Coordinates of N, CA, C and O in Angstrom, one line a residue:
X1 N 53.5 97.8 226.5 CA 54.9 97.3 226.5 C 55.3 97.2 228.0 O 55.0 98.1 228.8
X2 N 56.1 96.2 228.3 CA 56.5 96.1 229.7 C 57.6 97.0 230.0 O 58.4 97.5 229.2
X3 N 57.7 97.3 231.3 CA 58.8 98.2 231.8 C 60.1 97.6 231.5 O 61.1 98.3 231.2
X4 N 60.2 96.2 231.6 CA 61.5 95.6 231.3 C 61.9 95.9 229.8 O 63.1 96.1 229.6
X5 N 61.0 95.8 228.9 CA 61.4 96.1 227.5 C 61.8 97.5 227.3 O 62.8 97.8 226.6
X6 N 61.1 98.4 228.0 CA 61.5 99.8 227.9 C 62.9 100.0 228.4 O 63.7 100.7 227.7
X7 N 63.2 99.4 229.5 CA 64.6 99.5 230.0 C 65.6 98.9 229.1 O 66.7 99.5 228.9
X8 N 65.3 97.8 228.4 CA 66.2 97.2 227.5 C 66.4 98.1 226.3 O 67.5 98.3 225.8
X9 N 65.3 98.7 225.8 CA 65.4 99.6 224.7 C 66.3 100.8 225.0 O 67.1 101.3 224.2
X10 N 66.1 101.4 226.2 CA 66.9 102.5 226.6 C 68.4 102.2 226.8 O 69.2 103.0 226.5
X11 N 68.6 100.9 227.2 CA 70.0 100.5 227.3 C 70.7 100.4 226.0 O 71.8 100.8 225.8
X12 N 69.9 100.0 225.0 CA 70.4 99.9 223.6 C 70.7 101.4 223.1 O 71.8 101.6 222.5
X13 N 69.8 102.3 223.4 CA 70.0 103.7 223.0 C 71.2 104.3 223.6 O 72.0 104.9 222.9
X14 N 71.4 104.0 224.9 CA 72.6 104.6 225.6 C 73.9 104.0 225.1 O 74.9 104.6 225.1
X15 N 73.8 102.7 224.6 CA 75.0 102.1 224.1 C 75.5 102.9 222.9 O 76.7 103.0 222.6
X16 N 74.6 103.3 222.1 CA 74.9 104.0 220.8 C 74.9 105.6 220.9 O 75.3 106.2 220.0
X17 N 74.6 106.1 222.1 CA 74.5 107.5 222.3 C 75.9 108.2 221.9 O 75.9 109.2 221.2
X18 N 77.0 107.7 222.4 CA 78.3 108.4 222.1 C 78.5 108.4 220.6 O 79.0 109.5 220.1
X19 N 78.2 107.4 219.9 CA 78.4 107.4 218.4 C 77.5 108.4 217.8 O 77.9 109.1 216.9
X20 N 76.2 108.5 218.2 CA 75.3 109.4 217.6 C 75.8 110.9 217.9 O 75.8 111.7 217.0
X21 N 76.2 111.1 219.1 CA 76.7 112.4 219.5 C 77.9 112.8 218.7 O 78.0 113.9 218.2
X22 N 78.8 111.9 218.5 CA 80.0 112.1 217.7 C 79.6 112.5 216.2 O 80.2 113.4 215.7
X23 N 78.7 111.7 215.7 CA 78.3 112.0 214.3 C 77.6 113.3 214.1 O 77.9 114.1 213.2
X24 N 76.7 113.7 215.1 CA 76.1 115.0 215.0 C 77.1 116.1 215.2 O 77.1 117.1 214.4
X25 N 78.0 116.0 216.1 CA 78.9 117.1 216.4 C 79.9 117.2 215.3 O 80.4 118.3 215.0
X26 N 80.2 116.1 214.6 CA 81.1 116.2 213.4 C 80.5 117.0 212.3 O 81.2 117.5 211.4
X27 N 79.2 117.0 212.3 CA 78.4 117.8 211.3 C 78.0 119.2 211.8 O 77.1 119.8 211.3
X28 N 78.6 119.6 212.9 CA 78.3 120.9 213.5 C 77.1 121.1 214.3 O 76.6 122.2 214.5
X29 N 76.5 119.9 214.8 CA 75.3 120.0 215.5 C 75.6 119.5 217.0 O 75.9 118.4 217.2
X30 N 75.7 120.5 217.9 CA 76.0 120.1 219.3 C 74.8 119.3 219.8 O 73.6 119.5 219.5
X31 N 75.1 118.3 220.6 CA 74.1 117.4 221.1 C 74.3 117.0 222.6 O 75.5 116.8 223.0
X32 N 73.3 117.0 223.4 CA 73.4 116.7 224.8 C 72.3 115.7 225.2 O 71.3 115.5 224.5
X33 N 72.4 115.2 226.4 CA 71.4 114.3 227.0 C 70.0 115.1 227.0 O 69.0 114.4 226.8
X34 N 70.1 116.3 227.4 CA 68.8 117.1 227.5 C 68.1 117.2 226.1 O 66.9 117.1 226.0
X35 N 68.9 117.4 225.1 CA 68.4 117.4 223.7 C 67.9 116.1 223.2 O 67.1 116.0 222.3
X36 N 68.4 115.0 223.8 CA 68.1 113.6 223.4 C 66.7 113.2 223.8 O 66.1 112.3 223.2
X37 N 66.1 113.8 224.8 CA 64.8 113.4 225.4 C 63.7 113.1 224.3 O 63.1 112.1 224.3
X38 N 63.5 114.1 223.5 CA 62.4 113.9 222.4 C 62.8 112.7 221.5 O 61.9 112.0 221.1
X39 N 64.1 112.6 221.2 CA 64.5 111.5 220.3 C 64.3 110.1 221.0 O 64.1 109.1 220.4
X40 N 64.5 110.1 222.3 CA 64.4 108.9 223.1 C 62.9 108.4 223.0 O 62.7 107.2 222.9
X41 N 62.0 109.4 223.1 CA 60.6 109.0 223.0 C 60.3 108.4 221.7 O 59.6 107.4 221.5
X42 N 60.8 109.0 220.6 CA 60.7 108.5 219.3 C 61.3 107.1 219.1 O 60.7 106.2 218.6
X43 N 62.5 107.0 219.7 CA 63.2 105.7 219.6 C 62.4 104.6 220.3 O 62.3 103.5 219.8
X44 N 61.8 104.9 221.5 CA 61.0 103.9 222.2 C 59.8 103.5 221.3 O 59.5 102.3 221.2
X45 N 59.2 104.4 220.6 CA 58.0 104.0 219.7 C 58.5 103.1 218.6 O 57.8 102.1 218.2
X46 N 59.6 103.5 218.0 CA 60.2 102.7 216.9 C 60.5 101.3 217.4 O 60.2 100.3 216.7
X47 N 61.2 101.2 218.5 CA 61.6 99.9 219.1 C 60.3 99.0 219.4 O 60.3 97.8 219.2
X48 N 59.3 99.7 220.0 CA 58.1 98.9 220.3 C 57.5 98.4 219.1 O 57.0 97.2 219.0
X49 N 57.4 99.2 218.0 CA 56.8 98.7 216.8 C 57.6 97.6 216.2 O 57.1 96.5 215.7
X50 N 58.9 97.7 216.2 CA 59.8 96.7 215.7 C 59.7 95.4 216.5 O 59.6 94.3 216.0
X51 N 59.6 95.5 217.8 CA 59.4 94.4 218.7 C 58.1 93.7 218.4 O 58.1 92.4 218.3
X52 N 57.0 94.4 218.3 CA 55.7 93.8 218.0 C 55.7 93.1 216.6 O 55.2 92.0 216.4
X53 N 56.4 93.7 215.6 CA 56.5 93.1 214.3 C 57.3 91.8 214.4 O 56.9 90.7 213.8
X54 N 58.4 91.8 215.1 CA 59.2 90.6 215.3 C 58.4 89.5 216.0 O 58.5 88.3 215.7
X55 N 57.7 89.9 217.0 CA 56.9 89.0 217.8 C 55.8 88.3 216.9 O 55.6 87.1 217.0
X56 N 55.1 89.2 216.1 CA 54.1 88.7 215.2 C 54.7 87.7 214.2 O 54.1 86.6 213.9
X57 N 55.8 88.0 213.6 CA 56.5 87.2 212.7 C 56.9 85.8 213.3 O 56.7 84.8 212.7
X58 N 57.3 85.9 214.5 CA 57.8 84.6 215.2 C 56.6 83.7 215.5 O 56.7 82.5 215.5
X59 N 55.4 84.3 215.7 CA 54.2 83.5 216.0 C 53.6 82.9 214.7 O 52.8 81.9 214.9
X60 N 54.0 83.3 213.6 CA 53.4 82.8 212.3 C 54.2 81.6 211.9 O 55.1 81.1 212.0

């Protein structure tokens, strides 16, 4: 995956971070950027797989 795509994926994640934080905290789960790191790694994997799937579909 290119560095550009990783940065794009992270920008998407940061766009929705406040909403995710609000949802978690509304359910009694405190959440911070430090806690987000493992989830960001998972998010990057999901986005990469989704990107490759979309790319494959577009080529067909």
